[in-house]
Amino acid sequence: MNRIIVAAGWLGLAAGIVTPGPAPAADRPNILWLTSEDHGPQMGCYGDPVATTPHVDKLAARGMIYTRAWSNAPVCAPARTTLISGMYACSTGGENMRSLVPYPAGLAMFPQLLREAGYHCTNNAKEDYNLAKPGKVWDASGKQAHWRNRRANQPFFAVFNSEKSHESQIRARPHTLVHDPAKVPIPAYHPDTPEVRRDWAQYYDGVTAADADAGMRLDELDKAGLADDTIVFYFGDHGSGMPRSKRWPYNSGLRVPLVVSFPKKWRHLAPEGYAPGGRSDRLVGFVDFAPTVLSLAGVRPPSWTQGHAFLGEFAAPPQPFAFGFRGRMDERVDLVRTATDGRFVYARNYMPHLIYGQRIDYMFQTPTTRVWKALHDAGKLTPAQDAFWNPKPPEELYDLDADPDEVRNLAGSPEHRAILDRLRTAQQELARSIRDVGFLPEGERYRRAEGGSPYDLARDGDRYPFDRVSATADAASMLRPEALPALKGSLADPDAAVRYWAALGVLMRGRDGFVSAGPETRKALDDPSPDVRAVAGRILGQFGTAEDLARALPVLTRLVDPAGNDVFSALGGLDALAALGPKASPAHPAIGAFAGKWAVPDPRYATYAPRLLAEILAGPRAETPEGRP
């Protein structure tokens, strides 16, 4: 077999120039990805007795399932961003849902490397990347893209995505249920109500429909006589579309089904111990998929990929950890990083003052979300169910063997201290090694990058002093009282991101923080950084005097004004005003006049400020147990 080494000197790809040579199918395998949206391992081949998934079950019977596969991100755009780049989206600046940032200079999306190696690459049809494409990525991408259109004997890499299991299908009505709501399992964090049971049953219906789509594509492959030449992957793009799975980087939101099937001809590229119907407990994440496909194609993964090939010629040894992340989810900012060793899941909440279940318009369209919140408002939830509607602790630790629903936090357990320390260290070391750019406020990234990529910005120590910024974020969010004097001093730091985290540290400590740092906070209301001003305005409005509130509201209003402010400043101002609730009502007439007038760097950002503004102007709302606002 010819072995292809692709070096970094292929800058013509950035202009979409690819000059593949002849590549007979006998020389390299075809690779087929069958993907589906918003579903975890609720499938027959994973032992779920409720699931009806005959086609993927059949694929698994002749292939192998991975029991510990993580998507890295619990929502589609950053998950797909990680897949296509082979880099963590929190390294490239593409972790926020949704966003669009420049691609790292001189680097490629992995199908470009496959095309350079002679592959015909097609995507049918979803892209949804938070990274701008660096030139021509696919030979064809869209509803008509298909491996059939390649040259004679040209090997292909083809992606077919099913939307049948997407979150939106859970709430689609009318719908005639196939699965029995009485038989679906309800996780410990969800209330057991008719609305929740119906949504879970409809979710299972969607998984069955996605399985049928996979079966159709497998049938196409068989009828074309290509099954013996093709390595097949089946996987979901993150956990289920139900609330606290989707958008949350626990195992419930990150664990995906992953089935890989090798025909006999290409079994030498399979992992050691591969056998039809087998299982692998190896930890794999979406960041590993790009180097893995390249490895299967005989292409050495470039050094800048951050994952590890788990199949093929260039397979790496198993890794001890997998990682997850959560950034801004639509109109709501957050910062969570997670790590697992396969049994324990560690969560580091860098914004513990925020509740898990922040009001995200799209999530609240699902009946389960509304009835769950209504029962919280009525005080009718168990502690495990109620936690979602309360602020987060700085750290969480869950034992998946004893607590698969991740509701018993062991972070304070002396018996688990060594495990917590090991996973915390792994998370910190990863953040440092990839220069996690998520510690910069989103607008600050744009301002500092000056049109370049956040990835390249993050590798400039002068523009992004990572150690100082991340250390301040850590001190702010661990909530230790002894950190407050240093945080007060950091409010005068020359770096705006350090000052931002220092201000957040004061906010996270509530009234005690303000009493200690009142003069510094009042001064921060005039900070050059709009992100710092937004946090300072919220602190003064929540915990200050009437005079403090009167000073803060005009500052927050000016942040929302599209004249002279970017959309990120507006989101910061609106977020602070939303937190102030009725106290912000004097600002409502002014901010109401700004509706729909914000300039955005890309249409992907266009809906978020208007959603947050509409929520503020609508005022407090009560949910009903029937799930209607």
XYZ file of C-alpha atoms in Angstrom:
629
model
C 0.000 0.000 0.000
C 1.253 3.470 -0.805
C 1.866 5.556 2.295
C 1.293 9.273 1.927
C 2.963 11.838 4.129
C 1.352 15.277 3.927
C 3.634 18.018 5.196
C 2.735 21.550 6.103
C 3.788 22.993 2.755
C 0.455 22.922 0.977
C -0.595 26.547 1.216
C -2.378 26.256 -2.126
C -5.215 24.631 -0.197
C -6.052 27.993 1.288
C -6.973 29.117 -2.196
C -8.930 25.937 -2.883
C -6.229 24.483 -5.169
C -6.021 20.722 -4.911
C -4.189 18.560 -7.418
C -4.882 14.925 -6.569
C -3.017 12.209 -8.398
C -4.398 8.843 -9.413
C -5.645 6.827 -6.457
C -7.045 3.391 -7.261
C -9.628 2.079 -4.830
C -7.568 -1.034 -4.241
C -4.836 1.173 -2.779
C -6.844 2.921 -0.065
C -10.166 2.322 1.676
C -13.354 4.245 1.142
C -14.523 5.848 4.390
C -18.205 6.472 5.093
C -19.513 8.527 8.006
C -23.178 8.095 8.913
C -24.039 10.754 11.466
C -27.188 11.742 13.281
C -28.128 14.620 15.509
C -28.821 15.006 19.194
C -28.797 11.444 20.413
C -26.710 9.493 22.838
C -26.179 5.743 23.081
C -29.897 4.980 23.429
C -29.641 2.159 20.888
C -30.238 -1.565 20.900
C -26.574 -2.381 20.319
C -25.752 -0.446 23.488
C -28.167 -2.552 25.498
C -31.102 -0.142 25.615
C -34.231 -2.330 25.784
C -36.540 0.488 24.663
C -34.622 1.552 21.543
C -35.588 0.287 18.092
C -32.445 0.568 15.954
C -32.174 -2.561 13.744
C -29.877 -1.109 11.081
C -27.161 0.221 13.356
C -27.522 -2.884 15.516
C -26.754 -4.971 12.430
C -23.770 -2.752 11.621
C -22.515 -3.193 15.189
C -22.892 -6.971 14.920
C -20.348 -7.002 12.105
C -18.313 -4.105 13.512
C -17.375 -2.779 16.937
C -18.902 -0.270 19.325
C -17.005 2.233 21.434
C -18.451 2.478 24.924
C -16.625 5.667 25.924
C -16.905 8.035 22.978
C -17.330 11.757 23.755
C -18.322 14.514 21.363
C -16.221 17.093 23.332
C -19.023 19.666 22.941
C -22.667 19.109 23.957
C -24.178 21.067 21.076
C -23.809 20.718 17.327
C -21.807 23.693 15.989
C -18.809 23.474 18.355
C -18.906 19.675 18.162
C -18.726 19.804 14.360
C -16.076 22.500 14.588
C -13.935 20.105 16.624
C -14.595 17.264 14.161
C -13.649 19.172 11.027
C -10.499 20.774 12.439
C -8.987 18.072 14.633
C -8.579 20.805 17.271
C -10.634 21.581 20.350
C -13.062 24.360 19.520
C -12.050 26.164 22.724
C -8.543 26.285 21.236
C -9.628 27.822 17.923
C -12.176 30.208 19.448
C -15.097 28.323 17.901
C -16.717 26.955 21.066
C -19.580 29.451 21.298
C -22.987 28.465 19.941
C -23.170 29.822 17.232
C -20.244 31.893 16.067
C -17.854 32.309 13.160
C -14.163 33.103 13.536
C -11.230 33.006 11.097
C -9.433 29.707 10.632
C -5.876 29.432 12.021
C -3.415 30.771 9.466
C -1.841 28.109 7.258
C -3.848 25.200 8.667
C -6.464 23.011 6.974
C -9.717 21.247 7.581
C -8.981 17.553 7.333
C -11.001 16.824 4.137
C -8.620 19.202 2.380
C -5.744 16.898 3.293
C -7.733 13.908 2.065
C -8.476 15.649 -1.223
C -4.793 16.441 -1.644
C -4.138 12.728 -1.128
C -6.550 11.806 -3.927
C -9.840 11.283 -2.092
C -13.223 12.451 -3.348
C -14.792 14.165 -0.307
C -18.508 14.862 0.010
C -20.754 16.125 2.774
C -24.520 15.596 2.763
C -25.373 18.050 4.070
C -24.845 19.846 7.388
C -21.663 21.833 8.002
C -22.500 24.334 10.782
C -18.855 25.089 11.556
C -17.938 27.980 13.825
C -14.748 28.381 11.789
C -14.549 30.048 8.396
C -13.527 27.499 5.777
C -9.915 27.996 4.600
C -10.626 27.549 0.902
C -12.415 24.676 -0.811
C -13.031 21.910 1.718
C -15.409 19.502 -0.022
C -15.702 18.320 -3.603
C -19.417 18.647 -2.958
C -21.419 19.716 0.097
C -25.197 19.849 0.109
C -28.302 17.747 -0.306
C -27.059 16.306 -3.617
C -23.510 15.503 -2.475
C -22.752 11.819 -2.963
C -19.812 9.478 -3.427
C -21.360 8.342 -6.745
C -20.024 11.465 -8.459
C -16.332 10.663 -7.994
C -13.919 9.593 -10.724
C -13.726 5.934 -11.654
C -11.885 3.962 -8.961
C -11.253 7.088 -6.872
C -11.472 6.409 -3.124
C -14.048 8.478 -1.272
C -14.695 10.002 2.100
C -18.421 10.659 2.369
C -20.583 12.056 5.167
C -24.351 11.571 5.347
C -26.120 13.309 8.229
C -29.626 12.587 9.486
C -31.639 15.332 11.168
C -34.454 12.970 12.208
C -33.365 12.795 15.861
C -32.699 16.544 16.297
C -33.992 18.363 19.383
C -36.606 20.144 17.272
C -38.229 16.805 16.432
C -38.850 16.030 20.107
C -41.371 18.855 20.296
C -42.787 18.600 16.777
C -46.571 18.296 16.933
C -48.712 16.643 15.777
C -46.827 13.383 16.160
C -48.129 9.852 16.568
C -45.942 8.125 19.117
C -44.369 4.791 18.268
C -42.603 4.179 21.562
C -44.674 3.797 24.716
C -44.173 6.679 27.167
C -44.868 4.315 30.056
C -41.783 2.259 29.168
C -39.131 4.940 28.635
C -36.521 5.379 31.384
C -36.562 8.756 33.114
C -33.208 10.000 34.450
C -33.043 11.032 38.083
C -32.663 14.723 37.196
C -35.971 14.891 35.266
C -39.376 14.953 36.941
C -41.536 11.968 36.041
C -44.510 13.690 34.405
C -46.636 12.888 31.339
C -44.985 15.726 29.412
C -41.480 14.448 30.164
C -42.423 10.871 29.316
C -43.941 11.954 26.020
C -40.820 13.909 25.079
C -38.555 10.971 25.900
C -40.781 8.627 23.873
C -40.730 11.022 20.929
C -36.952 11.222 21.275
C -36.774 7.436 20.899
C -38.983 7.735 17.806
C -36.457 10.154 16.345
C -33.570 7.783 17.025
C -35.453 5.052 15.158
C -35.959 7.394 12.208
C -32.241 8.260 12.183
C -31.458 4.549 12.247
C -33.651 4.100 9.168
C -31.684 6.810 7.361
C -28.476 4.959 8.177
C -30.004 1.749 6.876
C -30.865 3.454 3.579
C -27.253 4.594 3.098
C -25.881 1.166 3.984
C -28.242 -0.368 1.456
C -26.957 2.047 -1.197
C -23.414 0.944 -0.427
C -24.321 -2.747 -0.684
C -26.176 -2.340 -3.969
C -23.198 -0.480 -5.453
C -20.931 -3.390 -4.550
C -18.751 -1.180 -2.337
C -19.341 -2.670 1.105
C -16.160 -4.766 0.899
C -14.092 -1.652 0.130
C -15.545 0.718 2.723
C -14.884 1.407 6.397
C -18.119 2.637 7.984
C -18.568 4.900 11.033
C -21.897 5.592 12.669
C -22.113 8.216 15.431
C -24.306 10.932 16.933
C -23.098 14.537 17.111
C -23.599 14.815 20.916
C -25.939 13.501 23.599
C -29.714 13.549 23.476
C -31.659 16.684 22.624
C -33.379 16.586 26.004
C -32.519 19.372 28.471
C -29.461 18.734 30.658
C -28.155 16.386 28.003
C -27.872 18.817 25.113
C -25.852 21.911 26.035
C -24.363 20.327 29.144
C -20.850 18.827 29.131
C -21.570 15.945 31.461
C -21.484 12.376 30.243
C -25.225 12.823 29.548
C -24.470 15.548 27.005
C -21.198 14.285 25.554
C -21.432 10.503 25.322
C -22.350 9.383 21.823
C -22.856 6.058 20.072
C -19.876 5.172 17.902
C -19.873 2.067 15.721
C -16.994 1.323 13.349
C -17.113 -1.552 10.879
C -14.148 -2.831 8.852
C -14.566 -5.105 5.836
C -12.154 -8.046 5.728
C -9.889 -6.336 3.183
C -9.136 -3.440 5.536
C -9.155 -5.233 8.850
C -5.409 -4.723 9.228
C -6.257 -1.045 9.873
C -8.569 -1.970 12.748
C -7.399 -1.774 16.356
C -5.826 -4.715 18.112
C -8.502 -7.086 19.350
C -11.058 -6.003 16.775
C -13.731 -8.628 16.212
C -17.252 -8.446 14.774
C -19.685 -7.689 17.555
C -16.854 -6.501 19.781
C -16.601 -3.562 22.161
C -13.840 -1.109 22.969
C -13.572 0.807 26.230
C -10.951 3.147 24.777
C -11.618 6.827 25.472
C -12.124 8.674 22.191
C -13.367 12.174 21.438
C -14.357 14.122 18.364
C -10.953 15.783 18.439
C -9.553 12.333 17.563
C -11.688 11.778 14.469
C -9.717 13.932 12.003
C -6.358 12.283 12.752
C -8.075 8.889 12.711
C -9.547 9.311 9.221
C -6.227 10.620 7.943
C -4.496 7.621 9.507
C -6.922 5.220 7.806
C -6.146 6.899 4.483
C -2.400 6.494 4.992
C -1.902 10.205 5.685
C 0.200 11.125 8.694
C -1.821 13.513 10.874
C -0.204 16.979 11.007
C 1.490 17.970 14.239
C -1.052 20.714 14.903
C -3.956 18.299 15.331
C -4.778 18.039 19.013
C -6.385 14.602 18.974
C -4.929 11.120 18.633
C -5.682 8.612 15.875
C -7.333 5.520 17.286
C -7.370 3.516 14.030
C -5.143 3.012 11.019
C -1.436 3.129 10.299
C -0.689 6.078 12.569
C -2.819 5.031 15.543
C -1.568 6.402 18.866
C -1.702 4.681 22.248
C -4.928 5.070 24.239
C -5.226 8.338 26.131
C -6.003 8.544 29.864
C -8.626 11.292 29.605
C -11.327 12.778 27.393
C -12.435 16.389 27.686
C -15.526 18.521 27.231
C -16.367 22.200 27.136
C -19.275 24.620 27.239
C -19.128 28.255 26.196
C -21.847 30.717 25.267
C -25.054 28.894 24.469
C -27.025 31.107 22.102
C -27.822 34.266 24.060
C -26.387 33.097 27.382
C -22.725 33.198 28.368
C -21.140 30.401 30.429
C -17.764 28.685 30.828
C -17.514 25.044 31.879
C -14.720 22.543 31.283
C -15.020 18.813 31.950
C -12.756 15.778 32.004
C -13.292 12.044 32.376
C -11.142 8.992 32.885
C -14.000 6.793 31.733
C -15.456 6.194 35.166
C -15.375 9.572 36.881
C -16.531 12.857 35.358
C -15.062 16.117 36.636
C -16.706 19.480 35.920
C -15.018 22.834 36.509
C -17.552 25.647 36.588
C -15.786 28.939 35.965
C -19.046 30.869 36.314
C -20.650 29.200 39.349
C -22.898 32.197 40.026
C -24.955 31.200 36.965
C -27.628 28.543 37.256
C -27.387 25.434 35.102
C -30.746 26.076 33.467
C -30.287 29.621 32.195
C -33.228 30.701 30.072
C -32.249 29.920 26.500
C -35.177 30.534 24.201
C -34.584 27.495 21.995
C -34.265 25.117 24.957
C -37.472 26.438 26.508
C -39.458 25.458 23.435
C -39.246 21.827 24.582
C -42.196 20.911 26.841
C -39.932 19.071 29.289
C -37.983 22.266 29.984
C -41.101 24.281 30.720
C -42.807 21.776 32.967
C -39.528 21.112 34.780
C -39.098 24.834 35.473
C -42.748 25.167 36.527
C -42.327 22.418 39.102
C -39.198 24.117 40.399
C -41.115 27.384 40.764
C -43.811 25.475 42.651
C -41.279 23.773 44.955
C -42.298 20.302 43.797
C -38.963 18.792 42.747
C -36.616 16.399 44.479
C -33.131 17.765 45.277
C -31.663 15.889 42.291
C -34.303 17.404 39.977
C -34.104 20.876 41.491
C -30.332 21.299 41.129
C -30.631 22.343 37.474
C -32.399 25.555 38.468
C -29.805 26.672 41.005
C -26.262 28.099 40.874
C -23.448 25.679 40.250
C -20.661 24.686 42.633
C -17.129 25.487 41.449
C -16.330 21.795 41.024
C -18.287 18.601 40.494
C -17.266 14.940 40.470
C -19.460 12.004 39.515
C -18.919 8.253 39.612
C -20.577 6.847 36.484
C -20.542 3.314 37.863
C -22.523 4.206 40.971
C -24.347 7.264 39.641
C -24.861 7.115 35.849
C -27.282 10.069 35.925
C -24.598 12.305 37.514
C -26.669 13.701 40.364
C -24.501 12.938 43.442
C -21.604 15.387 43.542
C -18.532 13.836 45.169
C -16.314 16.928 44.898
C -16.352 17.375 48.677
C -15.748 13.715 49.476
C -12.404 13.087 51.249
C -12.372 9.547 49.856
C -12.398 10.937 46.309
C -9.893 13.763 46.807
C -7.095 12.056 44.865
C -9.418 11.405 41.918
C -10.634 15.008 41.954
C -7.062 16.319 42.026
C -6.009 14.076 39.146
C -8.890 15.133 36.908
C -8.561 18.803 37.869
C -4.877 18.697 36.957
C -5.679 17.011 33.634
C -8.207 19.729 32.797
C -5.785 22.513 33.694
C -2.934 20.942 31.738
C -5.100 20.568 28.650
C -6.245 24.199 28.865
C -2.637 25.335 29.091
C -1.392 23.071 26.297
C -4.074 24.146 23.808
C -4.061 27.797 24.963
C -7.786 27.644 25.731
C -9.047 30.956 24.395
C -12.375 30.664 26.205
C -10.982 32.627 29.146
C -11.106 35.745 26.986
C -14.551 37.369 26.763
C -15.905 36.850 23.261
C -15.720 40.494 22.250
C -12.209 40.789 23.653
C -11.076 38.016 21.316
C -12.302 39.951 18.316
C -10.734 43.167 19.473
C -7.363 41.577 20.213
C -7.280 39.390 17.101
C -7.774 42.429 14.842
C -9.208 40.334 12.015
C -6.994 37.322 12.607
C -7.886 34.025 14.209
C -8.328 33.563 17.969
C -6.076 30.495 17.670
C -3.177 32.614 16.428
C -3.961 35.351 18.938
C -3.770 32.821 21.770
C -0.230 31.861 20.810
C 1.011 35.399 21.268
C 1.913 35.757 24.932
C 1.834 39.534 24.763
C -1.710 39.658 23.408
C -2.933 36.737 25.518
C -1.084 36.274 28.824
C -2.763 32.909 29.346
C -1.247 32.023 32.700
C -2.242 35.331 34.290
C -5.743 35.333 32.829
C -6.494 31.703 33.663
C -5.055 32.034 37.169
C -7.366 34.984 37.834
C -10.328 33.025 36.454
C -9.417 30.159 38.744
C -9.096 32.358 41.828
C -12.324 34.173 41.019
C -14.428 31.074 40.499
C -13.182 28.768 43.272
C -14.930 31.232 45.636
C -12.311 31.019 48.380
C -12.692 34.076 50.665
C -8.930 34.507 50.999
C -8.661 35.224 47.258
C -10.635 38.479 47.504
C -7.748 40.845 48.357
C -5.772 39.680 45.318
C -8.866 39.972 43.121
C -9.360 43.565 44.313
C -5.792 44.272 43.263
C -6.371 42.601 39.894
C -9.107 45.134 39.140
C -6.198 47.467 38.343
C -4.307 44.967 36.166
C -3.178 46.306 32.766
C -4.893 43.393 30.971
C -8.645 43.780 30.404
C -9.320 40.018 30.656
C -7.638 39.868 34.067
C -9.768 42.799 35.214
C -12.884 41.082 33.824
C -12.260 37.945 35.866
C -11.418 40.001 38.931
C -14.763 41.797 38.602
C -16.525 38.463 38.164
C -14.798 37.242 41.314
C -16.357 40.135 43.230
C -19.765 39.414 41.678
C -19.555 35.692 42.472
C -19.095 36.504 46.159
C -22.339 38.459 46.218
C -22.900 41.139 48.819
C -19.777 40.159 50.751
C -17.713 40.774 47.637
C -19.248 44.181 47.094
C -18.850 45.239 50.735
C -15.160 44.406 50.507
C -14.560 45.833 47.035
C -17.103 48.654 46.769
C -14.644 51.459 45.925
C -12.842 49.322 43.350
C -16.136 48.298 41.772
C -17.342 51.898 41.505
C -14.101 52.775 39.777
C -14.509 49.797 37.423
C -17.738 51.318 36.128
C -15.474 53.649 34.118
C -13.118 50.882 32.953
C -11.938 51.077 29.304
C -13.209 47.519 28.767
C -16.947 47.144 28.020
C -16.836 43.646 29.549
C -15.548 45.015 32.857
C -18.087 47.848 32.824
C -20.915 45.359 32.296
C -19.899 43.260 35.307
C -19.319 46.331 37.464
C -22.741 47.688 36.507
C -24.385 44.440 37.514
C -22.590 44.386 40.883
C -23.574 47.960 41.671
C -27.145 47.389 40.548
C -27.579 44.204 42.568
C -25.740 45.068 45.769
C -25.123 48.818 45.799
C -27.113 51.796 46.936
C -29.849 53.554 45.031
C -27.191 56.035 43.941
C -25.031 53.154 42.659
C -27.975 51.820 40.666
C -28.631 55.272 39.212
C -25.006 55.429 38.040
C -24.958 51.872 36.709
C -28.089 51.914 34.546
C -26.895 54.595 32.089
C -23.566 52.775 31.689
C -25.328 49.491 30.923
C -27.725 51.252 28.573
C -24.852 52.790 26.638
C -23.308 49.320 26.235
C -26.498 48.200 24.503
C -26.556 51.204 22.165
C -25.464 49.991 18.697
C -23.839 53.352 18.063
C -20.217 52.817 18.981
C -20.618 49.301 20.434
C -20.264 45.841 18.964
C -22.829 43.097 19.501
C -20.660 41.527 22.207
C -20.756 44.692 24.282
C -24.527 44.739 23.800
C -24.820 41.139 25.002
C -22.778 42.003 28.099
C -24.958 44.994 28.885
C -28.166 43.074 28.243
C -27.010 40.157 30.381
C -26.390 42.525 33.293
C -29.744 44.239 32.818
C -31.508 40.886 32.694
C -29.873 39.916 36.003
C -31.120 43.140 37.600
C -34.750 42.262 36.834
C -37.244 44.959 37.858
C -34.400 47.232 38.994
C -33.528 47.692 35.314
C -37.019 48.902 34.334
C -35.974 52.594 34.041
C -33.655 51.523 31.209
C -36.331 49.620 29.278
C -37.577 52.465 27.052
C -34.061 53.316 25.905
C -32.918 49.745 25.222
C -36.241 48.929 23.547
C -35.409 51.474 20.865
C -32.276 49.527 19.962
C -34.104 46.337 18.899
C -32.730 44.724 15.778
C -30.138 47.404 15.061
C -26.911 45.721 16.113
C -24.206 45.177 13.541
C -22.850 41.620 13.698
C -19.637 40.120 12.265
C -21.687 37.310 10.710
C -25.403 36.422 10.468
C -24.806 33.544 12.900
C -24.794 36.143 15.706
C -27.881 38.042 14.587
C -30.603 36.530 16.802
C -28.953 36.512 20.207
C -29.106 40.142 21.342
C -32.733 40.502 20.136
C -33.719 37.350 22.074
C -32.157 38.652 25.268
C -33.713 42.071 24.783
C -37.143 40.520 24.223
C -36.784 38.520 27.428
C -35.902 41.635 29.427
C -38.813 43.630 28.054
C -41.244 40.735 28.613
C -40.420 40.724 32.313
C -40.680 37.787 34.716
C -42.761 34.914 33.465
C -44.289 31.970 35.225
C -44.422 28.512 33.708
C -47.433 26.283 34.235
C -47.242 22.601 35.153
C -48.825 21.871 31.790
C -45.679 23.290 30.166
C -47.179 26.493 28.755
C -45.646 29.903 29.508
